[in-house]
């Protein structure tokens, strides 16, 4: 089922896929999908601190180039149609914040997909994880949407209940790619009874037929017999009819940027995981270290090392909390990918608006970290506040970019672990645990590719050079210094202290490297930012071309029989491709595809009219393998099958 939806929606996946996916006779490209199709993922993911209405309003602002009152009317219509009125002002919520129920989230996901009025709606297991009442309600909504709005609805459903099954009009049953039945739902029992396999009373027909034609549960001889009984019927099939697609207008890039900025700013205020919560936690951590090194407020010889440690801890601890940004960004990317996939917006406006918003917030976060702990408590030198603040903030931004790069990993826990490994590596090779000259190649490269080597160096220099240190006196006309015997002695001036420190750690010699270190820190952050942007674009802009036809010769062309007077015949193509076309309605929507893999998957997507079905029109069946049941209905159809793990699934079109 997942492979089926991935092929139909041009979703990147492992392996090589070939075949032909068409819509109204046109190859399905990413651009065509953006304009006329939408996908509802199996897992519902919404921004937890936005309400149901706000989520739809921002989606409408992104997708609809209409006046404000028309966009709001569209949102109101979807809220009423999908039964979201009672929860319109409830926050979506997540695993940490209570919000919408499972059924409400699923209906919200469907509403988001319908916001642009697509012609085809793909739903991956819309009833999974829901109770029977919610599942029935979801399928009722989808059925009504398909009937009233003339939308092709393609779903996968695990083991449809009898009440859902009874909604279907026509059925196509497949076993290992071979048709075993196709016709009206009421005729299915009669057909299987005529070949010695009647459906028992009080039995779910879908489950019974799936078990009957599944070679994992029924012997091959029985399945072959059922298939042979059906293969005697070979009606002809008409040629497909192509119909022009309407042109869809899009909102502009600047509009997308403005919407993303408004939404991200609102979330930055509401969601404590984004910036506000981190700012408070970083403030507390830095105050903690300021309290530990309280004596370091005195610029004395015996407190030089403590003050050095204080500057280091105040810098490195907030950057460690970038691990939270990995999780937050990973969760946000799930929502953004869905918006990009469904054509609500492009990746570039999101990336531009995100970068424009995060840079000012990094300065706010930097002020929270060093403002009170550094200057009010630890008495950092006020005269160099500007340099310290700027370098501190760009260091936070650089690690934020590193966190974003790690958020591209599918599993956020793995991304968080990798970020902590990178942070520990940066800390270890920051220049104060291991001297640069003592680190062997190729490990020495780790010193240069992380920000601590550059930012901490200049922060310490900037802070230390601005002070005169007590406990030492100048000698030799101010060139030398001396201290009381038996006590630590680093120097009187900041330059002398750094010179003494540089004898052990050459990194901290009193040369002015502020501009160079700042630029290198920015460059490191920019590299990781570019990696993040490139990775995001590549994962969201692939498969922009149609599938390529397979070069292998097809085997086992399947003959299909249409019910209610429609006539179909197999279309000979490579690699066991199936094409079934509806006859008698020029407004049809047809789509076919196949995949060329070792397991061998052949499928044809059902054709159904854009307008509500009229008397005498017939939907077109869909075929999948290994085995399954397909149910057709006026205006839409449903198909059940099994996954490559041989677990029962179903496909709806």
XYZ file of C-alpha atoms in Angstrom:
653
model
C 0.000 0.000 0.000
C 2.799 2.430 0.802
C 4.522 1.660 -2.489
C 1.235 2.236 -4.290
C 0.704 5.662 -2.779
C 4.363 6.591 -3.232
C 4.096 5.816 -6.937
C 0.839 7.651 -7.432
C 2.013 10.717 -5.499
C 5.592 10.689 -6.864
C 6.959 10.394 -3.343
C 10.714 9.616 -3.230
C 11.455 6.088 -2.036
C 14.168 3.459 -2.218
C 14.524 1.202 -5.236
C 13.944 1.858 -8.927
C 10.413 2.560 -10.090
C 9.191 2.575 -13.680
C 5.845 2.788 -15.338
C 3.278 5.371 -16.291
C 1.048 7.485 -14.032
C -1.446 9.574 -15.986
C -4.222 11.978 -15.134
C -6.648 12.890 -17.925
C -4.137 11.404 -20.343
C -1.309 13.629 -19.073
C 1.780 12.233 -17.321
C 1.615 13.034 -13.603
C 4.492 15.362 -12.796
C 5.262 17.118 -9.552
C 3.819 20.315 -10.997
C 0.583 18.592 -11.961
C 0.383 17.068 -8.487
C 0.870 20.504 -6.912
C -1.980 21.944 -8.971
C -4.615 19.210 -8.897
C -3.821 16.637 -6.203
C -3.318 16.421 -2.446
C -2.063 13.811 0.016
C -3.181 13.106 3.584
C -0.393 11.304 5.429
C -1.029 8.379 7.744
C 0.347 10.218 10.778
C -1.437 13.462 11.633
C 1.051 16.221 12.346
C -0.024 19.782 13.058
C 1.621 22.701 14.764
C 0.597 22.049 18.358
C 0.219 25.660 19.467
C -2.048 26.747 16.633
C -5.798 26.296 16.908
C -7.798 24.339 14.373
C -9.107 27.526 12.755
C -5.683 29.207 12.701
C -4.159 26.155 11.031
C -6.719 26.308 8.235
C -6.485 30.082 7.904
C -2.724 30.049 7.418
C -3.087 27.211 4.895
C -5.700 29.221 2.997
C -3.448 32.289 3.013
C -0.672 30.189 1.488
C -2.730 28.364 -1.127
C -5.541 30.658 -2.244
C -4.878 33.855 -4.246
C -8.258 35.221 -3.203
C -9.491 38.227 -1.208
C -9.421 37.843 2.552
C -13.165 37.443 2.970
C -13.264 34.646 0.379
C -10.406 32.808 2.090
C -12.164 33.074 5.438
C -15.409 31.856 3.857
C -13.534 28.861 2.455
C -12.167 28.045 5.902
C -15.606 28.375 7.466
C -17.075 26.033 4.850
C -14.474 23.344 5.538
C -14.938 23.655 9.308
C -18.669 23.119 8.956
C -18.379 20.367 6.334
C -15.890 18.278 8.317
C -17.516 18.734 11.716
C -14.765 20.882 13.267
C -16.979 23.674 14.580
C -16.907 22.414 18.168
C -13.088 22.415 18.241
C -12.280 25.356 15.979
C -10.586 27.282 18.789
C -8.838 24.272 20.353
C -5.079 24.012 19.933
C -3.943 21.050 17.874
C -1.645 19.714 20.609
C 0.965 16.964 20.505
C 2.504 14.364 22.797
C 3.376 17.109 25.297
C 0.383 19.435 24.984
C -3.246 18.350 25.188
C -5.312 19.335 22.180
C -7.502 17.827 19.473
C -8.592 14.202 19.618
C -7.411 11.649 17.078
C -10.543 11.884 14.984
C -10.489 15.683 15.026
C -6.849 15.739 13.923
C -7.663 13.373 11.076
C -10.534 15.571 9.913
C -8.267 18.609 10.169
C -5.694 16.838 7.982
C -8.379 16.175 5.386
C -9.532 19.797 5.571
C -5.963 20.998 4.974
C -5.716 18.786 1.903
C -9.031 20.125 0.604
C -8.138 23.772 1.154
C -7.004 24.193 -2.470
C -9.955 22.200 -3.886
C -7.935 19.336 -5.432
C -9.286 17.040 -8.124
C -7.663 13.951 -6.543
C -7.308 13.309 -2.813
C -4.942 10.585 -1.552
C -5.426 9.370 2.033
C -3.002 6.964 3.673
C -4.976 4.877 6.166
C -7.484 7.548 7.214
C -9.108 5.192 9.755
C -5.975 3.816 11.447
C -5.741 4.501 15.159
C -9.387 5.558 15.400
C -12.295 3.904 17.147
C -15.071 2.409 15.042
C -17.322 5.464 15.377
C -14.571 7.879 14.323
C -13.491 5.598 11.486
C -17.049 5.382 10.194
C -17.420 9.160 10.438
C -14.188 9.721 8.497
C -15.286 7.408 5.700
C -18.708 9.065 5.640
C -17.033 12.462 5.172
C -14.832 11.108 2.393
C -17.813 9.483 0.695
C -19.822 12.701 0.847
C -16.872 14.716 -0.427
C -16.425 12.372 -3.380
C -20.133 12.473 -4.209
C -20.900 16.164 -3.700
C -17.666 17.713 -4.942
C -16.763 15.151 -7.597
C -13.279 14.526 -6.155
C -11.399 11.293 -6.770
C -10.632 9.902 -3.300
C -7.804 7.361 -3.050
C -7.443 5.703 0.351
C -5.780 2.769 2.053
C -7.801 1.173 4.843
C -7.007 -1.699 7.173
C -9.797 -4.310 7.205
C -12.903 -2.244 6.437
C -15.862 -3.044 8.622
C -19.059 -4.442 7.170
C -20.824 -1.082 7.489
C -18.080 0.574 5.433
C -18.048 -2.304 2.943
C -21.791 -1.980 2.382
C -21.287 1.553 1.066
C -19.532 0.268 -2.041
C -21.260 -0.410 -5.360
C -18.660 -2.183 -7.484
C -15.870 -4.561 -6.498
C -12.653 -5.775 -8.080
C -10.865 -8.702 -6.398
C -7.212 -9.410 -7.212
C -4.866 -12.216 -6.294
C -1.179 -11.868 -7.132
C -2.093 -9.382 -9.835
C -4.814 -11.563 -11.362
C -8.489 -10.627 -11.377
C -10.740 -13.051 -9.522
C -13.910 -10.957 -9.534
C -15.125 -7.618 -10.857
C -18.670 -6.403 -10.762
C -21.435 -5.078 -8.544
C -20.987 -5.606 -4.827
C -24.315 -7.426 -4.604
C -23.137 -9.924 -7.239
C -19.967 -10.902 -5.394
C -21.655 -13.416 -3.112
C -23.489 -14.953 -6.058
C -20.255 -15.314 -8.044
C -18.226 -16.950 -5.287
C -21.163 -19.182 -4.397
C -21.358 -20.336 -8.023
C -17.751 -21.564 -7.820
C -18.262 -23.297 -4.493
C -17.169 -20.559 -2.077
C -20.260 -18.784 -0.744
C -19.770 -15.963 1.749
C -21.174 -17.169 5.115
C -23.893 -15.176 6.790
C -22.851 -12.664 9.443
C -19.329 -12.513 7.949
C -17.415 -9.457 6.815
C -17.294 -9.943 3.014
C -13.989 -8.084 2.681
C -12.204 -10.289 5.215
C -13.675 -13.482 3.765
C -12.706 -12.691 0.177
C -9.243 -11.490 1.151
C -8.569 -14.739 2.993
C -10.009 -16.739 0.110
C -7.758 -15.297 -2.608
C -4.663 -14.853 -0.441
C -2.113 -17.571 -1.196
C -0.720 -17.236 2.330
C -3.968 -18.605 3.773
C -5.436 -20.597 0.863
C -3.738 -23.319 -1.179
C -2.515 -22.373 -4.648
C -4.848 -24.794 -6.407
C -7.947 -23.099 -4.960
C -6.713 -19.611 -5.836
C -5.785 -20.725 -9.362
C -9.238 -22.255 -9.802
C -10.941 -19.006 -8.690
C -8.751 -17.030 -11.077
C -9.407 -19.361 -14.020
C -13.151 -19.087 -13.472
C -12.976 -15.360 -13.891
C -10.528 -15.311 -16.811
C -13.166 -16.710 -19.156
C -14.611 -13.180 -19.441
C -12.623 -10.940 -21.811
C -14.690 -7.892 -22.824
C -13.029 -5.215 -24.999
C -11.750 -1.907 -23.645
C -12.158 1.498 -25.330
C -9.341 3.941 -25.792
C -8.818 6.550 -23.031
C -10.335 9.988 -23.499
C -8.169 12.989 -22.697
C -9.752 16.045 -21.120
C -8.131 19.459 -20.576
C -7.244 20.384 -17.005
C -8.162 23.763 -15.540
C -5.356 26.242 -14.913
C -4.692 27.014 -11.278
C -3.272 30.320 -10.126
C -0.827 30.498 -7.236
C -0.053 33.033 -4.568
C 3.206 34.924 -4.974
C 6.501 34.176 -3.268
C 6.466 37.384 -1.174
C 2.986 36.461 0.054
C 4.257 33.042 1.109
C 7.168 34.664 2.948
C 4.836 37.045 4.765
C 2.502 34.216 5.839
C 5.421 32.098 7.058
C 6.813 35.042 9.016
C 3.479 35.758 10.719
C 2.935 32.133 11.620
C 6.500 31.540 12.825
C 6.449 34.709 14.933
C 3.205 33.600 16.575
C 4.633 30.152 17.282
C 7.842 31.658 18.646
C 5.753 33.450 21.259
C 3.400 30.561 22.064
C 5.688 27.541 21.800
C 8.202 27.466 24.670
C 10.324 24.892 22.859
C 11.141 27.307 20.044
C 12.842 30.265 21.742
C 11.125 31.535 24.890
C 11.541 28.326 26.897
C 15.161 27.967 25.804
C 15.855 31.595 26.717
C 14.550 31.085 30.248
C 16.424 27.800 30.672
C 19.660 29.295 29.319
C 19.271 32.247 31.675
C 18.917 29.905 34.633
C 21.914 27.807 33.555
C 24.133 30.846 33.092
C 23.037 32.257 36.454
C 23.944 28.891 37.961
C 27.491 29.112 36.632
C 27.732 32.749 37.687
C 26.865 31.648 41.213
C 29.431 28.830 41.140
C 32.153 31.229 40.019
C 30.984 34.108 42.190
C 34.524 34.828 43.396
C 35.610 35.253 39.783
C 33.986 38.675 39.854
C 37.223 39.841 41.467
C 39.898 40.251 38.809
C 42.656 38.725 40.890
C 45.509 36.413 39.991
C 44.034 33.361 41.710
C 40.665 33.865 39.949
C 41.993 34.077 36.388
C 41.363 30.388 35.622
C 37.904 30.571 37.208
C 37.014 33.594 35.102
C 38.273 31.801 32.020
C 36.064 28.825 32.899
C 33.102 31.117 33.537
C 33.341 32.655 30.060
C 33.599 29.173 28.573
C 30.624 27.698 30.448
C 28.381 30.675 29.730
C 29.075 30.143 26.043
C 29.010 26.357 25.654
C 26.005 25.507 27.850
C 23.375 27.446 25.835
C 24.749 25.989 22.613
C 24.241 22.496 24.017
C 20.530 23.276 24.324
C 20.453 23.430 20.550
C 19.520 19.770 20.880
C 15.992 21.055 21.583
C 16.082 22.899 18.266
C 16.775 19.585 16.508
C 13.529 18.114 17.821
C 11.454 21.258 17.205
C 12.796 21.705 13.688
C 12.286 18.037 12.863
C 8.637 18.220 13.896
C 8.122 21.434 11.960
C 9.638 19.932 8.825
C 6.956 17.237 8.843
C 4.293 19.939 8.534
C 6.247 21.972 5.995
C 6.917 18.909 3.832
C 3.176 18.213 3.758
C 2.497 21.817 2.691
C 5.138 21.649 -0.019
C 3.965 18.220 -1.181
C 0.386 19.427 -1.526
C 1.409 22.561 -3.399
C 0.389 25.034 -0.710
C 3.806 26.689 -0.843
C 7.324 26.183 -2.122
C 10.404 25.370 -0.037
C 12.276 28.594 -0.697
C 9.795 31.085 0.869
C 9.773 28.958 4.011
C 13.574 28.870 4.187
C 13.915 32.598 3.582
C 11.320 33.537 6.174
C 12.784 31.127 8.706
C 16.269 32.579 8.353
C 14.912 36.134 8.546
C 13.135 35.342 11.817
C 15.730 33.212 13.591
C 18.617 35.696 13.347
C 16.917 38.393 15.495
C 15.809 35.735 17.974
C 19.398 34.531 18.321
C 20.350 38.028 19.480
C 17.469 37.982 21.956
C 18.657 34.594 23.194
C 22.224 35.884 23.433
C 21.084 38.860 25.495
C 19.244 36.538 27.877
C 22.377 34.432 28.331
C 25.009 37.087 29.007
C 22.980 40.134 30.013
C 22.163 39.392 33.644
C 24.571 36.468 34.316
C 27.563 38.066 32.625
C 27.220 41.771 33.309
C 24.913 42.112 36.308
C 26.322 39.178 38.309
C 29.807 38.365 37.026
C 30.837 41.946 36.216
C 31.970 41.511 32.668
C 33.574 44.632 31.225
C 30.812 46.941 29.992
C 33.079 48.804 27.559
C 33.334 45.712 25.333
C 29.682 44.676 25.608
C 29.037 45.229 21.900
C 31.821 42.921 20.750
C 30.948 40.257 23.302
C 27.232 40.395 22.491
C 27.685 40.172 18.722
C 30.186 37.309 18.803
C 28.146 35.450 21.416
C 24.953 35.749 19.340
C 26.521 34.630 16.073
C 27.960 31.613 17.893
C 24.450 30.685 19.025
C 23.273 31.145 15.437
C 26.051 28.898 14.114
C 25.030 26.083 16.459
C 21.386 26.689 15.559
C 22.369 26.024 11.938
C 24.179 22.852 12.997
C 21.016 21.750 14.808
C 18.899 22.429 11.723
C 21.205 20.309 9.579
C 20.771 17.412 12.011
C 16.982 17.882 12.036
C 16.855 16.570 8.465
C 17.279 13.039 9.792
C 13.948 11.237 9.756
C 14.162 10.089 13.374
C 14.503 13.123 15.675
C 16.152 11.049 18.408
C 18.961 10.085 16.053
C 19.310 13.710 15.001
C 19.508 14.837 18.631
C 22.133 12.202 19.379
C 24.239 13.259 16.398
C 23.975 16.898 17.425
C 25.229 16.095 20.927
C 28.137 14.194 19.390
C 28.947 17.240 17.254
C 28.658 19.548 20.283
C 30.953 17.344 22.382
C 33.443 17.232 19.511
C 33.379 21.024 19.227
C 33.865 21.322 22.992
C 36.735 18.845 23.050
C 38.569 20.517 20.171
C 37.777 24.074 21.265
C 41.387 24.775 22.170
C 41.388 24.473 25.953
C 41.134 20.706 26.520
C 43.618 19.783 23.815
C 46.231 22.102 22.434
C 46.141 22.515 18.692
C 49.752 21.401 18.236
C 49.131 18.177 20.182
C 46.184 17.014 18.048
C 47.261 14.635 15.245
C 46.002 14.730 11.690
C 43.341 14.067 10.477
C 41.665 14.800 13.834
C 43.093 18.310 13.725
C 40.524 19.231 11.091
C 37.854 18.992 13.824
C 39.422 22.031 15.447
C 38.676 24.224 12.466
C 35.188 23.147 11.378
C 33.368 23.980 14.620
C 32.737 27.453 16.069
C 34.267 27.082 19.574
C 37.826 27.238 18.268
C 37.137 30.713 16.912
C 34.411 32.274 19.045
C 35.658 31.239 22.496
C 39.133 32.431 21.612
C 37.965 35.962 20.817
C 35.488 36.097 23.711
C 38.239 35.324 26.216
C 40.615 37.808 24.599
C 38.001 40.549 24.458
C 36.990 40.097 28.099
C 40.492 39.686 29.522
C 42.179 42.527 27.652
C 39.711 45.046 29.031
C 40.783 44.475 32.684
C 43.681 45.215 34.989
C 44.280 42.223 37.231
C 44.911 42.690 40.953
C 47.765 40.957 42.768
C 50.481 41.862 40.256
C 52.561 45.016 39.872
C 54.164 46.448 36.777
C 57.935 46.502 36.548
C 60.594 47.473 33.988
C 58.751 50.634 32.984
C 55.461 48.816 32.609
C 56.781 46.015 30.432
C 57.128 43.332 33.087
C 55.188 42.382 36.208
C 55.749 40.732 39.550
C 53.627 39.132 42.287
C 54.098 38.141 45.895
C 56.233 35.005 46.273
C 54.306 31.734 46.396
C 51.175 33.061 44.694
C 49.818 32.659 41.214
C 51.067 35.301 38.840
C 49.608 35.863 35.387
C 50.151 39.565 34.807
C 48.921 43.001 35.602
C 47.339 43.978 32.302
C 45.031 41.920 30.196
C 47.696 41.626 27.511
C 50.174 40.261 30.042
C 47.626 37.740 31.331
C 46.888 36.523 27.799
C 50.605 36.303 27.021
C 51.142 34.108 30.069
C 48.108 32.012 29.196
C 49.417 31.735 25.637
C 52.549 29.964 26.824
C 50.327 26.989 27.661
C 47.616 27.554 25.061
C 48.899 29.480 22.004
C 45.307 29.930 20.922
C 44.890 32.729 23.497
C 47.908 34.848 22.631
C 47.024 38.571 22.766
C 46.757 39.175 19.023
C 43.634 40.885 17.746
C 41.663 38.216 15.855
C 38.132 39.398 16.614
C 37.116 40.212 13.031
C 38.660 37.044 11.619
C 37.128 34.816 14.294
C 33.723 36.439 13.844
C 33.771 35.980 10.079
C 34.882 32.364 10.350
C 32.116 31.648 12.881
C 29.574 33.167 10.497
C 31.037 31.136 7.623
C 30.741 27.893 9.613
C 27.119 28.669 10.409
C 26.446 29.578 6.788
C 27.880 26.259 5.579
C 25.596 24.276 7.875
C 22.696 26.541 6.905
C 23.344 25.797 3.247
C 23.531 22.076 4.002
C 20.165 22.312 5.719
C 18.603 24.246 2.850
C 20.075 21.938 0.231
C 18.939 18.829 2.078
C 15.453 20.243 2.561
C 15.086 21.229 -1.083
C 16.416 17.902 -2.371
C 14.025 15.915 -0.186
C 11.040 18.022 -1.273
C 11.733 18.721 -4.938
C 12.665 15.270 -6.207
C 10.663 13.210 -8.696
C 9.603 16.270 -10.675
C 9.614 14.119 -13.834
C 7.133 11.357 -14.660
C 8.124 7.744 -14.076
C 10.082 6.247 -16.924
C 8.514 3.283 -18.745
C 10.157 -0.045 -18.014
C 12.372 -1.593 -20.663
C 11.338 -5.108 -19.693
C 8.730 -6.971 -21.644
C 5.470 -7.455 -19.842
C 4.167 -10.801 -18.761
C 0.685 -12.038 -18.000
C -1.600 -9.364 -19.388
C -4.741 -9.340 -17.240
C -8.199 -9.269 -18.775
C -10.750 -7.190 -16.936
C -14.533 -7.275 -17.052
C -16.558 -4.129 -16.393
C -19.922 -4.189 -14.732
C -23.072 -2.273 -15.583
C -22.447 -2.381 -19.326
C -18.991 -0.761 -19.487
C -16.558 -2.596 -21.731
C -12.868 -2.971 -20.893
C -9.932 -4.857 -22.312
C -6.305 -5.145 -21.249
C -3.829 -2.628 -22.626
C -0.571 -4.307 -23.652
C 2.388 -2.480 -22.062
C 5.794 -3.316 -20.657
C 6.410 -4.791 -17.250
C 2.840 -5.969 -16.647
C 1.238 -2.540 -16.746
C -2.552 -2.405 -16.561
C -4.739 0.297 -18.073
C -8.510 0.378 -17.583
C -10.554 3.252 -18.971
C -14.120 4.256 -18.288
C -16.373 4.518 -21.318
C -19.226 6.940 -21.723
C -18.069 10.024 -19.801
C -15.717 12.581 -21.303
C -15.083 14.145 -17.870
C -13.327 11.031 -16.617
C -10.110 11.024 -14.608
C -7.782 8.126 -15.415
C -4.409 7.176 -14.023
C -2.176 4.157 -14.498
C 1.170 3.101 -13.073
C 3.431 0.165 -12.377
C 6.641 -0.472 -10.467
C 9.601 -2.497 -11.640
C 11.048 -4.226 -8.574
C 11.956 -7.760 -7.599
C 8.588 -8.236 -5.914
C 6.821 -6.974 -9.055
C 3.924 -4.580 -8.521
C 1.350 -3.903 -11.241
C -1.470 -1.505 -10.641
C -3.973 0.696 -12.441
C -5.713 3.593 -10.736
C -9.451 3.828 -11.069
C -10.962 6.472 -13.330
C -13.864 8.437 -11.944
C -15.657 11.584 -13.160
C -14.770 15.007 -11.824
C -18.478 15.840 -11.733
C -20.918 13.722 -9.680
C -21.626 10.392 -11.356
C -24.556 10.352 -13.758
C -26.787 7.383 -14.525
C -25.101 5.059 -16.975
C -21.529 6.064 -16.129
C -19.229 3.449 -14.698
C -16.136 3.894 -12.515
C -12.966 2.109 -13.609
C -11.375 -0.510 -11.365
C -7.897 -0.403 -9.839
C -5.576 -3.396 -9.677
C -2.770 -4.041 -7.222
C -0.607 -6.962 -6.186
C 0.049 -9.321 -4.442
C -3.645 -9.789 -3.639
C -6.580 -7.653 -2.732
C -10.147 -6.532 -3.085
C -11.229 -3.375 -4.893
C -14.592 -1.764 -4.273
C -16.011 0.731 -6.771
C -18.705 3.261 -6.027
C -20.478 5.974 -7.996
C -18.107 8.899 -7.799
C -15.407 6.971 -5.943
C -14.239 3.465 -5.164
C -12.403 1.527 -2.482
C -9.940 -1.323 -2.863
C -8.600 -3.625 -0.225
C -5.432 -5.602 -0.618
C -2.425 -6.671 1.344
C 0.993 -5.158 1.890
C 4.303 -6.752 1.079
C 4.306 -8.071 4.642
C 1.111 -9.985 3.816
C -0.950 -7.951 6.262
C -4.469 -7.032 5.081
C -4.791 -3.480 3.793
C -7.220 -1.733 1.508
C -7.059 0.891 -1.210
C -9.827 3.383 -1.922
C -10.177 5.431 -5.063
